[in-house]
Every structure is written in C-alpha cells, then in structure tokens.
Coordinates of C-alpha atoms and ligand atoms in Angstrom, one line a residue:
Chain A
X1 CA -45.7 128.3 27.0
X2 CA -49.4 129.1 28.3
X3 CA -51.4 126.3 28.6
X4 CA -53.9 125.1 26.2
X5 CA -57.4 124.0 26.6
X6 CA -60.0 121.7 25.2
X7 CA -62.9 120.3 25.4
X8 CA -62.0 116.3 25.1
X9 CA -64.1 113.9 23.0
X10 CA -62.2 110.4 24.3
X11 CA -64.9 108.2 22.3
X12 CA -65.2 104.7 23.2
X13 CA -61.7 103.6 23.4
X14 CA -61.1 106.2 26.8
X15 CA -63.4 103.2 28.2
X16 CA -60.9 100.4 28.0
X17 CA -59.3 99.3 31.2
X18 CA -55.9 100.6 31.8
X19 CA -54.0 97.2 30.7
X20 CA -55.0 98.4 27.3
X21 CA -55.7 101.9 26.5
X22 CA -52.4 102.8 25.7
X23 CA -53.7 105.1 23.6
X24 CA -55.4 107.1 26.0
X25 CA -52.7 106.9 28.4
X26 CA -49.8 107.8 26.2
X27 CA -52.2 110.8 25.2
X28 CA -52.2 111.7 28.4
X29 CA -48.6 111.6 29.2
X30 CA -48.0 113.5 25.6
X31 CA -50.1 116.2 26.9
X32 CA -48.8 116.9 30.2
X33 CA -45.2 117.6 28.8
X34 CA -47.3 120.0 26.0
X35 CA -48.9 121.7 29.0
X36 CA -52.1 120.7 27.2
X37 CA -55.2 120.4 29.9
X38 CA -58.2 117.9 28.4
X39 CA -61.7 118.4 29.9
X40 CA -64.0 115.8 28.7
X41 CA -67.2 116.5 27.5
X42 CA -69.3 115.8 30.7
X43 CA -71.6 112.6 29.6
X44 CA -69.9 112.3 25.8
X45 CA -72.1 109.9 24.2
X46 CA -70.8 107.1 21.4
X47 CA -70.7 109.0 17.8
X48 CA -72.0 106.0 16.2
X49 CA -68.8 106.0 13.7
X50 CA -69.4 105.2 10.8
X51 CA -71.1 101.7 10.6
X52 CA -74.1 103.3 12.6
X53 CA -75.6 104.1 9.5
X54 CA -78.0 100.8 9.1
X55 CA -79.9 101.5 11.9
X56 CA -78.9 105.2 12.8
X57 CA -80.2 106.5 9.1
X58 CA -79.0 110.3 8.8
X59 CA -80.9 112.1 11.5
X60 CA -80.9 110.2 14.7
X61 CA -76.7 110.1 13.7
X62 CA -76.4 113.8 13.5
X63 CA -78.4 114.2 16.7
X64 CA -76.2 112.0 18.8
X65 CA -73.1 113.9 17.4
X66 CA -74.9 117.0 17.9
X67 CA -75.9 116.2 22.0
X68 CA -71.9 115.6 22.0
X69 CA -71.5 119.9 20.5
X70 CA -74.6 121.0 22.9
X71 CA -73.2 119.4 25.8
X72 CA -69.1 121.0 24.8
X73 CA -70.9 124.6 24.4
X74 CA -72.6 124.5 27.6
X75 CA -70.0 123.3 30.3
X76 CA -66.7 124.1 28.1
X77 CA -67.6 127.4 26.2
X78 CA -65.0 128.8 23.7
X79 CA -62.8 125.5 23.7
X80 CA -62.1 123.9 20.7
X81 CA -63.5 119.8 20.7
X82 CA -60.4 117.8 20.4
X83 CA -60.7 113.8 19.2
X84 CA -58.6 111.4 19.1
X85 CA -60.2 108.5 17.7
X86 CA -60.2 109.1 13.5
X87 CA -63.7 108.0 13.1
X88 CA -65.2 110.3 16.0
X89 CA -63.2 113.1 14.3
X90 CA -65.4 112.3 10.9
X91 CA -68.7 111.5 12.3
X92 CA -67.9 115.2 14.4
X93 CA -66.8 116.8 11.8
X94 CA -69.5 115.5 9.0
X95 CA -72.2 116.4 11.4
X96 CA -71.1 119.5 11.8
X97 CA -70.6 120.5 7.9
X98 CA -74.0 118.7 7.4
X99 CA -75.5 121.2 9.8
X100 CA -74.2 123.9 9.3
X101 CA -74.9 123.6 5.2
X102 CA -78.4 122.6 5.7
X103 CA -80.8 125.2 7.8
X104 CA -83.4 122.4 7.6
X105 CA -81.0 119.5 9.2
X106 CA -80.4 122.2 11.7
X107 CA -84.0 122.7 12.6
X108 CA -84.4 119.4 13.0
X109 CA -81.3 118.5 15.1
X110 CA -82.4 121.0 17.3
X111 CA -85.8 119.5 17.9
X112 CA -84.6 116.0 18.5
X113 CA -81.7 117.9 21.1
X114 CA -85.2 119.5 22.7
X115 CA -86.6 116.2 23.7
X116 CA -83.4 116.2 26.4
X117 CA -83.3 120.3 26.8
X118 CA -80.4 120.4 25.1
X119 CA -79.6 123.0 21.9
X120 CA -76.9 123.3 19.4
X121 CA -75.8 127.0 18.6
X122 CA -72.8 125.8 15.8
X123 CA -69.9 127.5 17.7
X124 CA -67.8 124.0 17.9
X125 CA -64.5 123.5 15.8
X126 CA -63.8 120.3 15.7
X127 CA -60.3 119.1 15.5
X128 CA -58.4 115.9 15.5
X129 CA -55.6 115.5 18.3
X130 CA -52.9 115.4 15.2
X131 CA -54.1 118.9 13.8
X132 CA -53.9 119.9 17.9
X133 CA -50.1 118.6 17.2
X134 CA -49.7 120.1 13.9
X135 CA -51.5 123.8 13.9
X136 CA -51.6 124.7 17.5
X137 CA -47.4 123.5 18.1
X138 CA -46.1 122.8 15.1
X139 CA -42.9 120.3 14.4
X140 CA -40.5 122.8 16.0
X141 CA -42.4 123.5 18.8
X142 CA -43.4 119.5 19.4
X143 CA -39.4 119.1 19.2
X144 CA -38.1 121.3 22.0
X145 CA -39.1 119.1 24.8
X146 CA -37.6 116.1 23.3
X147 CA -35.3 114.6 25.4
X148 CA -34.2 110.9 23.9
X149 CA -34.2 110.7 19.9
X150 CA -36.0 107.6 18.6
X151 CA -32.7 107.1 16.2
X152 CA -32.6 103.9 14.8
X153 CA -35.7 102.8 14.5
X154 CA -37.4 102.5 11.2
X155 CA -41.3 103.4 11.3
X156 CA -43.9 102.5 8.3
X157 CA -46.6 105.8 8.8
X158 CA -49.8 104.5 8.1
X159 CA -52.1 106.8 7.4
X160 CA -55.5 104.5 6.5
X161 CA -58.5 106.2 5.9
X162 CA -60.4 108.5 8.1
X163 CA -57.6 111.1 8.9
X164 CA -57.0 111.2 5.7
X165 CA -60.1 111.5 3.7
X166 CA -62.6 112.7 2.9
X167 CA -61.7 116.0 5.0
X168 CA -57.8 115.4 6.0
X169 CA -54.7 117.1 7.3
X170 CA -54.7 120.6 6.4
X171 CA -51.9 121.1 3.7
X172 CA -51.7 117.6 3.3
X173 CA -52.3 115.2 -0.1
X174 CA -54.9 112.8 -0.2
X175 CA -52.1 110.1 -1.8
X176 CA -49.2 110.9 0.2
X177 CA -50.1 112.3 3.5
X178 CA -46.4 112.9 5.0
X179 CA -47.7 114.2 8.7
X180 CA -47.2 110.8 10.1
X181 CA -43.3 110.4 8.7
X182 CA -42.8 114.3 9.8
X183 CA -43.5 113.6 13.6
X184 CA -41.4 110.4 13.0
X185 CA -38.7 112.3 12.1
X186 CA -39.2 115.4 14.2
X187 CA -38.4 112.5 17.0
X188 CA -35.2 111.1 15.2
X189 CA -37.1 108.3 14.1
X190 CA -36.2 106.8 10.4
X191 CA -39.8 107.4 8.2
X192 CA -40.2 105.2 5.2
X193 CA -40.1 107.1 1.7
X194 CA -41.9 104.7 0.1
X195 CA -44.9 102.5 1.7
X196 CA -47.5 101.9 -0.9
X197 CA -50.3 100.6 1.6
X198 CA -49.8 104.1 3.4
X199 CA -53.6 105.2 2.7
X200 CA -54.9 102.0 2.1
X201 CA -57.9 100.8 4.1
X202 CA -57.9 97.9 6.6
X203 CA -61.5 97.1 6.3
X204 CA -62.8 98.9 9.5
X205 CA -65.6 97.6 11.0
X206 CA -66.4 95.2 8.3
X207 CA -63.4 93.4 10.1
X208 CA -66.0 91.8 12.3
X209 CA -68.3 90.7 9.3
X210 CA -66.0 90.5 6.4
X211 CA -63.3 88.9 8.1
X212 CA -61.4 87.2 5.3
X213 CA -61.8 90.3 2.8
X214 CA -60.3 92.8 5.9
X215 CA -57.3 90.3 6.5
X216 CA -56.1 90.5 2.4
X217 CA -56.5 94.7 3.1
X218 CA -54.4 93.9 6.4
X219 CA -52.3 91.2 4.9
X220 CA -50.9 93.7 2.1
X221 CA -50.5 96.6 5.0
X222 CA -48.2 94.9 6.8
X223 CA -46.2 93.1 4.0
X224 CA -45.5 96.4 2.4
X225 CA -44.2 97.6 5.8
X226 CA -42.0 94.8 5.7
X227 CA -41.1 94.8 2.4
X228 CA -39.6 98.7 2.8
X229 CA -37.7 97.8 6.1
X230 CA -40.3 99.0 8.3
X231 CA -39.2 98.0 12.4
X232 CA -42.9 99.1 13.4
X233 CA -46.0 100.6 12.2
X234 CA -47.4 104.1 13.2
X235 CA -51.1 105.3 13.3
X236 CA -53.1 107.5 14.0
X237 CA -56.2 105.8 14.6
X238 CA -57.5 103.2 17.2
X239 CA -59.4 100.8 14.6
X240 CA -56.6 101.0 12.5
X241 CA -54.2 100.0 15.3
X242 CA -56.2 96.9 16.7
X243 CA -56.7 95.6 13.2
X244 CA -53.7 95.8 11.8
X245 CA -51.9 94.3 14.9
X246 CA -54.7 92.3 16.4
X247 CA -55.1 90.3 13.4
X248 CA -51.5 89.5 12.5
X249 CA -51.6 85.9 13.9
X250 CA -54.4 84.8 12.6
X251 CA -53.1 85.5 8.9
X252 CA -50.1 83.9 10.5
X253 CA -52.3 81.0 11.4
X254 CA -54.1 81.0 8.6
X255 CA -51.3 81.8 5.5
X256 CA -48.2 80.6 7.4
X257 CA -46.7 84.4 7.6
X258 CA -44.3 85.2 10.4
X259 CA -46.1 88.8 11.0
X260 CA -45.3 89.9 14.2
X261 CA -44.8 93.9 13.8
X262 CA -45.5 96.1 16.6
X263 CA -48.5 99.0 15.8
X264 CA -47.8 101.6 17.6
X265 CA -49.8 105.4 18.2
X266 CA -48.2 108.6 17.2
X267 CA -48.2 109.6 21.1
X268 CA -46.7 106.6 21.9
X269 CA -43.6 107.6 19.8
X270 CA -44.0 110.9 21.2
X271 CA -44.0 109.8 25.0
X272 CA -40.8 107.6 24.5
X273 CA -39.2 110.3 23.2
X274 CA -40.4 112.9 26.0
X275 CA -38.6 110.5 28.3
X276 CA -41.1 108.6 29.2
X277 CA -41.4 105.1 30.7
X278 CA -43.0 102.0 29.0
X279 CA -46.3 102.8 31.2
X280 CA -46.6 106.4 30.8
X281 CA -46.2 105.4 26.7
X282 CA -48.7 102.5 27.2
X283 CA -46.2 100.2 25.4
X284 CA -46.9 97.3 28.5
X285 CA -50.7 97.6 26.4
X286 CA -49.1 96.1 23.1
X287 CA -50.0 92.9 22.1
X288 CA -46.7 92.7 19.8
X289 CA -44.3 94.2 22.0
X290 CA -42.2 97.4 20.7
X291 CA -39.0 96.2 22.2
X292 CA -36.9 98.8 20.8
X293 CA -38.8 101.5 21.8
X294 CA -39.0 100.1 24.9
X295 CA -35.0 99.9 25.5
X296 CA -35.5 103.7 24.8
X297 CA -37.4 104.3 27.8
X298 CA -34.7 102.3 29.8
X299 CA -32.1 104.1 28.8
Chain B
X1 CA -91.3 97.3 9.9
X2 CA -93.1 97.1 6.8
X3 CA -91.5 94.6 3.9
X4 CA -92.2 96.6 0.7
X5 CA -91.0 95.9 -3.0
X6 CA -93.8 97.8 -3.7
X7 CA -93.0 101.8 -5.4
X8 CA -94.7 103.9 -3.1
X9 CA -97.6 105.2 -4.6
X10 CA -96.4 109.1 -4.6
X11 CA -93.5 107.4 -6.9
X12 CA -95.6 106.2 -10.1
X13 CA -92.5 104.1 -10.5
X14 CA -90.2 106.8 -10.5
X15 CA -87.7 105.2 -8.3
X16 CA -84.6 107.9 -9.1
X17 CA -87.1 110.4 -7.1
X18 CA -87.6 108.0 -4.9
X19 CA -83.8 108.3 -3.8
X20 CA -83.5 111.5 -4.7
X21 CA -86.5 112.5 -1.5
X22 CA -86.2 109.7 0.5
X23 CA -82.7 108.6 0.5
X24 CA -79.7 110.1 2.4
X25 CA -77.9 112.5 0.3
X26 CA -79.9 110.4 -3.2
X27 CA -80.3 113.8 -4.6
X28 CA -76.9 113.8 -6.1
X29 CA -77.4 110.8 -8.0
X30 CA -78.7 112.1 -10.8
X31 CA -75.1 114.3 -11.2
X32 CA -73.0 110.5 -11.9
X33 CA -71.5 111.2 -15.0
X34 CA -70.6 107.4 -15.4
X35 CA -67.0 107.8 -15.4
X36 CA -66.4 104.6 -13.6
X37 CA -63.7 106.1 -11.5
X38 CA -65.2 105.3 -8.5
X39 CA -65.9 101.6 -9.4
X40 CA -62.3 100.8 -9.0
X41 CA -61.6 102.5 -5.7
X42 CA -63.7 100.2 -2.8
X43 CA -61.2 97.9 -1.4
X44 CA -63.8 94.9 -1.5
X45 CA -64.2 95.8 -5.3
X46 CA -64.0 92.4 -6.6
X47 CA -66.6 91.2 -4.3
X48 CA -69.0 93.9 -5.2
X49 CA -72.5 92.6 -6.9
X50 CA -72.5 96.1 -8.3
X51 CA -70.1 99.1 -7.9
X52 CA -71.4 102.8 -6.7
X53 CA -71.1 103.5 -11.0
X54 CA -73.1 100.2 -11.7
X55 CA -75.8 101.5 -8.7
X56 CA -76.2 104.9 -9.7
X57 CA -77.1 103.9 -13.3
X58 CA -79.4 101.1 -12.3
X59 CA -81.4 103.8 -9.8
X60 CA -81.9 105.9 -13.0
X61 CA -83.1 102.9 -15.4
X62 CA -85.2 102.3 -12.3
X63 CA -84.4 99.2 -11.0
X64 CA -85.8 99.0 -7.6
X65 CA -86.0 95.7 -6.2
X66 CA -82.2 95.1 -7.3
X67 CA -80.8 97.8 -6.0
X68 CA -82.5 97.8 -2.8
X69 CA -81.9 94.1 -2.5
X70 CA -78.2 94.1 -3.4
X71 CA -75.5 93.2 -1.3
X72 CA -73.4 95.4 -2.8
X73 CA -73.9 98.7 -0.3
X74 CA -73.1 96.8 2.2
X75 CA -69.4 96.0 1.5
X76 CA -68.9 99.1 1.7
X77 CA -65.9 100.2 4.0
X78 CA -66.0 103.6 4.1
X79 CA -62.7 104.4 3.4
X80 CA -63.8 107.5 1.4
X81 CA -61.7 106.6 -1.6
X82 CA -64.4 107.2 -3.8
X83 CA -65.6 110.7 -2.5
X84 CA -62.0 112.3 -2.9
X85 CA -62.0 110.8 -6.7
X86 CA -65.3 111.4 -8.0
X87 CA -64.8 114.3 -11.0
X88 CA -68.5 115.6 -10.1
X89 CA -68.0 114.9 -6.2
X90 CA -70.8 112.9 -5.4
X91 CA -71.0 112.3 -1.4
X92 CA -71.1 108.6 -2.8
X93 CA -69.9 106.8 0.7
X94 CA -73.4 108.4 2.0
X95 CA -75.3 107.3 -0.5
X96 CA -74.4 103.7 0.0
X97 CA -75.1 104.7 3.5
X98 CA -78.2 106.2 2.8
X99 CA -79.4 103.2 0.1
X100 CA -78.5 100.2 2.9
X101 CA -80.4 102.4 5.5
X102 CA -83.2 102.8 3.6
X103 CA -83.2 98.9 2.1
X104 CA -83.1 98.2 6.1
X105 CA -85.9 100.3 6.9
X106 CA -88.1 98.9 4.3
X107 CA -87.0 95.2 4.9
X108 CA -85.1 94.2 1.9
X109 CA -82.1 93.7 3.1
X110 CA -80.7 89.9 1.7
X111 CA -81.4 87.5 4.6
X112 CA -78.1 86.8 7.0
X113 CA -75.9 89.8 5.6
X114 CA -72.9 90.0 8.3
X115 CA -72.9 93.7 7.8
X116 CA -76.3 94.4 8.1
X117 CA -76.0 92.5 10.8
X118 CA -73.3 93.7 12.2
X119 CA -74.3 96.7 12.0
X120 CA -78.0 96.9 13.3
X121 CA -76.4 95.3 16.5
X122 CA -73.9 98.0 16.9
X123 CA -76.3 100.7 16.9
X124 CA -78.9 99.0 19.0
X125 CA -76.0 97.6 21.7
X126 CA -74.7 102.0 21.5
X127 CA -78.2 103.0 21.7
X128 CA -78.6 100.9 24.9
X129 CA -76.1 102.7 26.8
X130 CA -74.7 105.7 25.1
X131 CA -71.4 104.2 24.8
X132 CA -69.7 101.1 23.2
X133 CA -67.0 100.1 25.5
X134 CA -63.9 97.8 26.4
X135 CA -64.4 96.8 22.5
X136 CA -60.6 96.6 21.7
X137 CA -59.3 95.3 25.2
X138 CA -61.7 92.3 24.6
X139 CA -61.2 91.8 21.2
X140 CA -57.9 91.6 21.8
X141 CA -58.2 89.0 24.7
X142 CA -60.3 87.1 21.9
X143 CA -57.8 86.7 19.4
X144 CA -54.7 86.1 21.5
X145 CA -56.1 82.9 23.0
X146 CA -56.6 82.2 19.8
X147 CA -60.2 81.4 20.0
X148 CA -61.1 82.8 16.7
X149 CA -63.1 81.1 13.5
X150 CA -63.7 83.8 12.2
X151 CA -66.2 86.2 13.9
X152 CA -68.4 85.6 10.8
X153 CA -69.0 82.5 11.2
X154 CA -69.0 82.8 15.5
X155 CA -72.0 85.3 14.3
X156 CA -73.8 83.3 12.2
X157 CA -73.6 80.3 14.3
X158 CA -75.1 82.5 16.9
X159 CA -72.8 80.1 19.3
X160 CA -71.7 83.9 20.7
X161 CA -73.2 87.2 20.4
X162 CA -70.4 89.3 19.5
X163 CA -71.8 92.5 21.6
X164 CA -70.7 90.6 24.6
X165 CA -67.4 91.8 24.2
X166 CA -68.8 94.9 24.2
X167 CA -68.9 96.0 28.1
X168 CA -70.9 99.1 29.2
X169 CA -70.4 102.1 31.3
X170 CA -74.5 103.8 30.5
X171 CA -73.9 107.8 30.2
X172 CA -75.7 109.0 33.1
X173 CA -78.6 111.1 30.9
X174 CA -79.2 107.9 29.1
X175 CA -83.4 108.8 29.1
X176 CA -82.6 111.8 27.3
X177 CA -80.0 110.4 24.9
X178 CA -83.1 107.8 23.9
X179 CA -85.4 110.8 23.5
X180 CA -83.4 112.7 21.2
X181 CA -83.3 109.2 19.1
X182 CA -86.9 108.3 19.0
X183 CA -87.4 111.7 18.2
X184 CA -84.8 112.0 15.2
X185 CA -86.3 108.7 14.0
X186 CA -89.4 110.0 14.4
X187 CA -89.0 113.1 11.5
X188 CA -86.6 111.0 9.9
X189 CA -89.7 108.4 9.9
X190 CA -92.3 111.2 8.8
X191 CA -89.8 111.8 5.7
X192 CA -89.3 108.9 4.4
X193 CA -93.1 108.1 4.2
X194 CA -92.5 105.5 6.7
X195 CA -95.2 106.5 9.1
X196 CA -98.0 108.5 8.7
Ligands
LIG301 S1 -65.7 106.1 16.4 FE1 -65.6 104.3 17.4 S2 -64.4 104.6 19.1 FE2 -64.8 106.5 18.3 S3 -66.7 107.0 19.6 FE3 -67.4 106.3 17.8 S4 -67.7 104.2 18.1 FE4 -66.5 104.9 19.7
LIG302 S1 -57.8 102.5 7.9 FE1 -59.2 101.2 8.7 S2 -59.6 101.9 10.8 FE2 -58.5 103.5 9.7 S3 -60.2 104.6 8.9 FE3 -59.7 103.2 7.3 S4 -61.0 101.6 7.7 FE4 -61.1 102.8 9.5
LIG303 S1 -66.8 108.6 -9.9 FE1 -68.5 109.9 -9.6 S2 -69.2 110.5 -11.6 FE2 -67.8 108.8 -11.8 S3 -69.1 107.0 -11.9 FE3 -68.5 107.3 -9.8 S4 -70.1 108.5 -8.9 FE4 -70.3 108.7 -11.1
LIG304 S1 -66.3 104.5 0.7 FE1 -67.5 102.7 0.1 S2 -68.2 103.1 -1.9 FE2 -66.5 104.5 -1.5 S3 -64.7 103.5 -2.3 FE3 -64.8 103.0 -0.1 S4 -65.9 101.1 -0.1 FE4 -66.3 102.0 -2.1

C-alpha cells in the first residue's frame, strides 16, 4: 500500500501532555500501521471552534481559519488538511464554504491574511480523520491489518453533533449516522442497534457555563448507553469524550447514579485491535478505565 | 465599546435591515417561514426566553431592545439540529451567532451571562497565544479531585479564573496572528457601522 500524506490540523487537544492525549497518541499509533504520514501545519493556530463567535464575530474567525489554509498551501502543497478534532473540522470546513461562496468574504480574508504576508488561494480540502478512514481505506481495507478482534465487547457509537451535522459523513443520515457501529464492527466489536442519544448533544462548551443544563444532555447519553447494554462508549470527538466521561461522577455525586462507563476514541478501538499495547492505544489516559479492552492488548 | 439601545440612524427603525446588513448571516431572516420546527430542536429548549422561531418573528415586528438583550442566543449549543431541519434552510446556528456577537459588540448583552462570559474569555485567552492548550488534561485533573461546584458558580464567584486551566504554548508568528485580527475586526468594525 503507498503511503498517504496530509497536512495535519492537531488543534488544541495535540497540546496536552502525554498522560492524557490518548487521542492524539492512539491517532498516531492508528496511522503508522495505515502507513499514513501526518505533517502538521507548521504554526497551526486555535480555530476558535465554535464558541469563538462572541468575541471573534464572522471575519476575524474566518481569518484565523484561513492563516491555518495559507500556511497548509505554502509548506504542504497538494495535501489534503486532515482534523481530528470534530469542531476544528467545522470551523475548517465552514470557513472554507463561506469563502469560497462569497468573493467579497474572500477579499476580505485575504486582506486581513496580508497584515502577516500570508494569502489564501482556496486549493484546501478539508477532511475529518473519520472520512481519511472511510473514503481514502474503506472498511475492508481498515480490516486487513487487524490482528486481535474486539469480540465481546458491546460499544454505544455516539455520534453527538459536529461530525454529524450540519455537513456530515458522506452517505451518511443526519438521524442514524451508522459509521461509528461500522468500524465497531469491522473490529469484531458488538455495535448497538438501537441508542437513541446517538446524535444527541452533550452541551459543548456551554458545559463550562451551563453546567447543570449540559449534565441532563450527558445524564441521558450515558443512561441510554446503559439502558441498550452498552460496555463502553465510542466517539469521535474530543469535547464529546471529556464531557461525557469527565462529568460522570459529578452526576454520580450529584443524582446518586453509579455511571462509571469508559469513553473511548474510534482510534483507540482501532489501536487495540492492530495489536497494540494500552500505551500505544492511550487507554493508561482514561479516567474510567476500559478494562476489557485493555485485557485485549495483554493478550 | 459603545452601549447603544439606540436604532442607528441609517435604520429609521428598521431593525429587520438592521440584521439583515449588520448581522452575521441576518439576511436570511426574512426567509423564516414560521414553521416552528426549529423551536423544538435546541437541547436547552426549555430554558430558552425565546426560541430561533420566536426571534426571527420578533426581528421582523421590530423589537430591538429584546432581542438584542435576550438571553436566549446565548444557550445556544450549536449542535446544528436546527440547520439540518429548517424546511427553508436558514443558517439559523449563525444567526444566533451573529445576533449574540453583535448584542456583545454593541453592549447589551444581560449583565453576568456565563456564556457570554465564557465565551469573551475564550477568545481573548486564544487570541493571546494562538492556541488554547492542556484544556482537557486539566479539566480532567479538576473534576477527579473532586473539587468542582460547578464551574458556574467557581466563575461567578471569581474565586478562580477558569482560563487558568488553560496552559499555553504561543505559535511562534504570534505578531502576525494579532495583525490579521485587528485587521479582520477592523472591516468587520467598518461594516457594522461600529467605527467610522
Ligand atoms: S475546536 Fe477546540 S480543540 Fe479544536 S482547535 Fe478549536 S478550540 Fe482547539
Ligand atoms: S456532541 Fe457535544 S462535543 Fe460533540 S459536537 Fe455536540 S456539543 Fe460538541
Ligand atoms: S425551522 Fe426555519 S422556517 Fe421554521 S421557524 Fe425555524 S427558522 Fe423559521
Ligand atoms: S444550533 Fe443553537 S439554535 Fe440550533 S438547535 Fe442547536 S441550540 Fe438551537
């Protein structure tokens, strides 16, 4: 298989210290058995996701996006940006539809970009790591270097938001996305049929200033998983992860639960069953630990 | 920052034109057909003081100093449920964007809003640097000791400011990053009749 290239868009989580950035790291490992080679965008700047909008307004938010495109053109021409954080896939991908449906937002862009010497020609694709996955491999493909099935284990896919909508998965229904529960399954993994939180939102940002109205969203997320049997949770998307399992003992604390359910990234599934160890799948980064996926990598 | 309940004067209390030339995508909200369908689809519906529907109509009938000074924009999620559901397809996640922005800009936003709040200090603390970092790694130190009230309340009590536990690697062409914002805001500015 030749090896693919990309020109990475890590976004803030990439800046975590190892002990936690087990999504970066399983990412990592997932791409080295693809033969997939990431090149970050040299200097990447935040995207502003999507609760920069108070203060950013519409054009200073497209600009910083658009220094992000300038700055992939220049040193990585002809590659493809790849995210992997859902809301630096939108703000990329908005910008980019904004711009390149409005000659005047373009003009504009392009003279803020000029204050740093930087221009924006709108060759950039931008793609989320998950259509990488999905278009570039396929399910077939992802399978052939599988070498441990994730058999047994029962995963709730949850999809949330900003995969999902307003652009989503190629092919893919804005109800009942089933990419997540295909990879699942690709991996020998047991994909709920029915989880009726699957596109629900967990209250993003507002988490931090809406706390009690984000834990009912995250309250009902991770009942429904374990109402349908659900062993773990699977997502695609770093604010998704750290709210839905960061915030599982306070509800405890709070509405005398017993949540404890691991959340877990696709490529962290993935990794495990590449034959990978718990660090190479960043499962030691989990606050609730996957303990059966972990007996897979000992095994 | 100019606090203005005012109608600019090029308005002659016209407010739907108003949003239509000075609001973030307000040009399509004159294409709301009223349907309601989006009023049931924010997650934080029930604690809306008006639904996207409810805000679109009262732009039209010219309510200024309510919308602008309603809370409701600023529960907003952006979960895009909304934009995916709208019969006419109204961008209608931007233009609660576009209406908070532009209530922010002009001062009007209701006094101690967590989300404005929130969300004034995220963009100032990425503006800073370029990046915001280490967010989840600290957050996540945070809540396992168990320290948490509630980061509403931690904010408002302003016993913490929550951008601490944002750390900070600065992109290296951090003067030019800042450039191309002041100058964005700058013709953003210019547009929305905010400066000269
Ligand atoms: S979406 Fe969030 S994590 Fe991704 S770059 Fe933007 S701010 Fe950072
Ligand atoms: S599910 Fe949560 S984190 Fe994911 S996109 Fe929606 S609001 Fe954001
Ligand atoms: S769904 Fe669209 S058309 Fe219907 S009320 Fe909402 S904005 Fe108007
Ligand atoms: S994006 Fe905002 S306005 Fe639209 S449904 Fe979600 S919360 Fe409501």
């Amino acid at each position: 298989m030749a090896k693919k290239e990309y020109a990475f868009y890590p976004g803030c989580s990439s800046q975590l210290k190892a002990s936690a950035s087990n999504y970066l790291t399983s990412v990592n490992s997932m791409c080295k058995t693809l033969d997939v080679k990431l090149t970050e965008i040299p200097d990447w700047n935040c995207c502003s996701a999507s609760i920069g909008y108070c203060e950013g307004g519409e054009l200073p938010r497209l600009a910083i996006n658009a220094r992000n495109f300038a700055q992939a053109e220049t040193h990585l021409p002809g590659q493809d940006i790849v995210a992997t954080c859902a809301a630096c896939w939108l703000s990329a991908r908005e910008t980019k539809d904004r711009l390149d449906g409005s000659a005047q937002l373009m003009k504009e862009t392009n003279e803020a970009l000029a204050a740093a010497g930087l221009h924006y020609n709108a060759e950039v694709e931008i793609r989320h790591m998950v259509e990488v996955l999905i278009e570039d491999f396929g399910y077939e493909e992802l399978k052939k270097s599988m070498k441990k099935s994730l058999e047994g284990i029962k995963f709730a896919g949850y999809v949330g938001c900003q995969t999902n909508r307003p652009f989503g998965i190629s092919g893919e229904s804005f109800e009942n996305p089933l990419y997540l529960d295909k990879l699942v399954e690709t991996f020998g993994g047991e994909a709920l049929t029915k989880y009726d939180q699957k596109v629900a939102c967990c209250g993003g940002a507002l988490a931090f200033s809406e706390p009690e109205k984000s834990q009912k969203q995250i309250r009902d997320i991770v009942e429904s998983a374990y109402d349908h049997g659900a062993e773990m949770i699977v997502t695609p998307c770093p604010l998704c992860q750290a709210n839905v399992e960061v915030y599982q003992s306070e509800i405890n604390k709070k509405q005398g639960t017993k949540f404890n359910m691991p959340v877990l990234y696709y490529s962290q599934l993935m990794t495990v069953a590449y034959g990978g160890s718990m660090k190479d799948a960043g499962l030691d980064g989990q606050l609730i630990r996957a303990e059966k996926l972990e007996k897979i990598t000992a095994k | 920052m100019a606090t203005n309940l005012q109608t600019p004067a090029p308005y002659h209390n016209n407010f739907l034109r108003e949003v239509e030339e000075r609001v973030e995508e307000g040009e399509w909200v004159k294409m709301c057909m009223q349907c309601g369908v989006c009023a049931g689809s924010c997650p934080f519906g029930p604690h809306w003081e008006h639904s996207p529907q409810k805000i679109f109509m009262m732009i039209r009938a010219g309510k200024r100093e309510e919308v602008l000074t309603s809370d409701a924009m600023w529960m907003c999620t952006s979960c895009y449920n909304c934009v995916v559901r709208c019969p006419r397809q109204l961008p209608i996640t931007h233009i609660m964007h576009g209406l908070a922005s532009y209530a922010h800009r002009l001062g009007l936003v209701p006094k101690g809003q967590p989300t404005h709040e929130f969300a004034t200090m995220f963009w100032n603390n990425l503006a800073k640097k370029g990046r915001v970092n280490e967010l989840k790694l600290t957050l996540a130190l945070y809540f396992k000791d168990g320290l948490v009230a509630g980061i509403k309340t931690v904010v408002l009590a302003k016993r913490l400011n929550p951008m601490e536990i944002f750390g900070g690697h600065a992109i290296k062409d951090l003067k030019g990053f800042q450039a191309i914002i002041a100058k964005a805001r700058e013709i953003e500015d210019k547009k929305q009749g905010l400066t000269g």
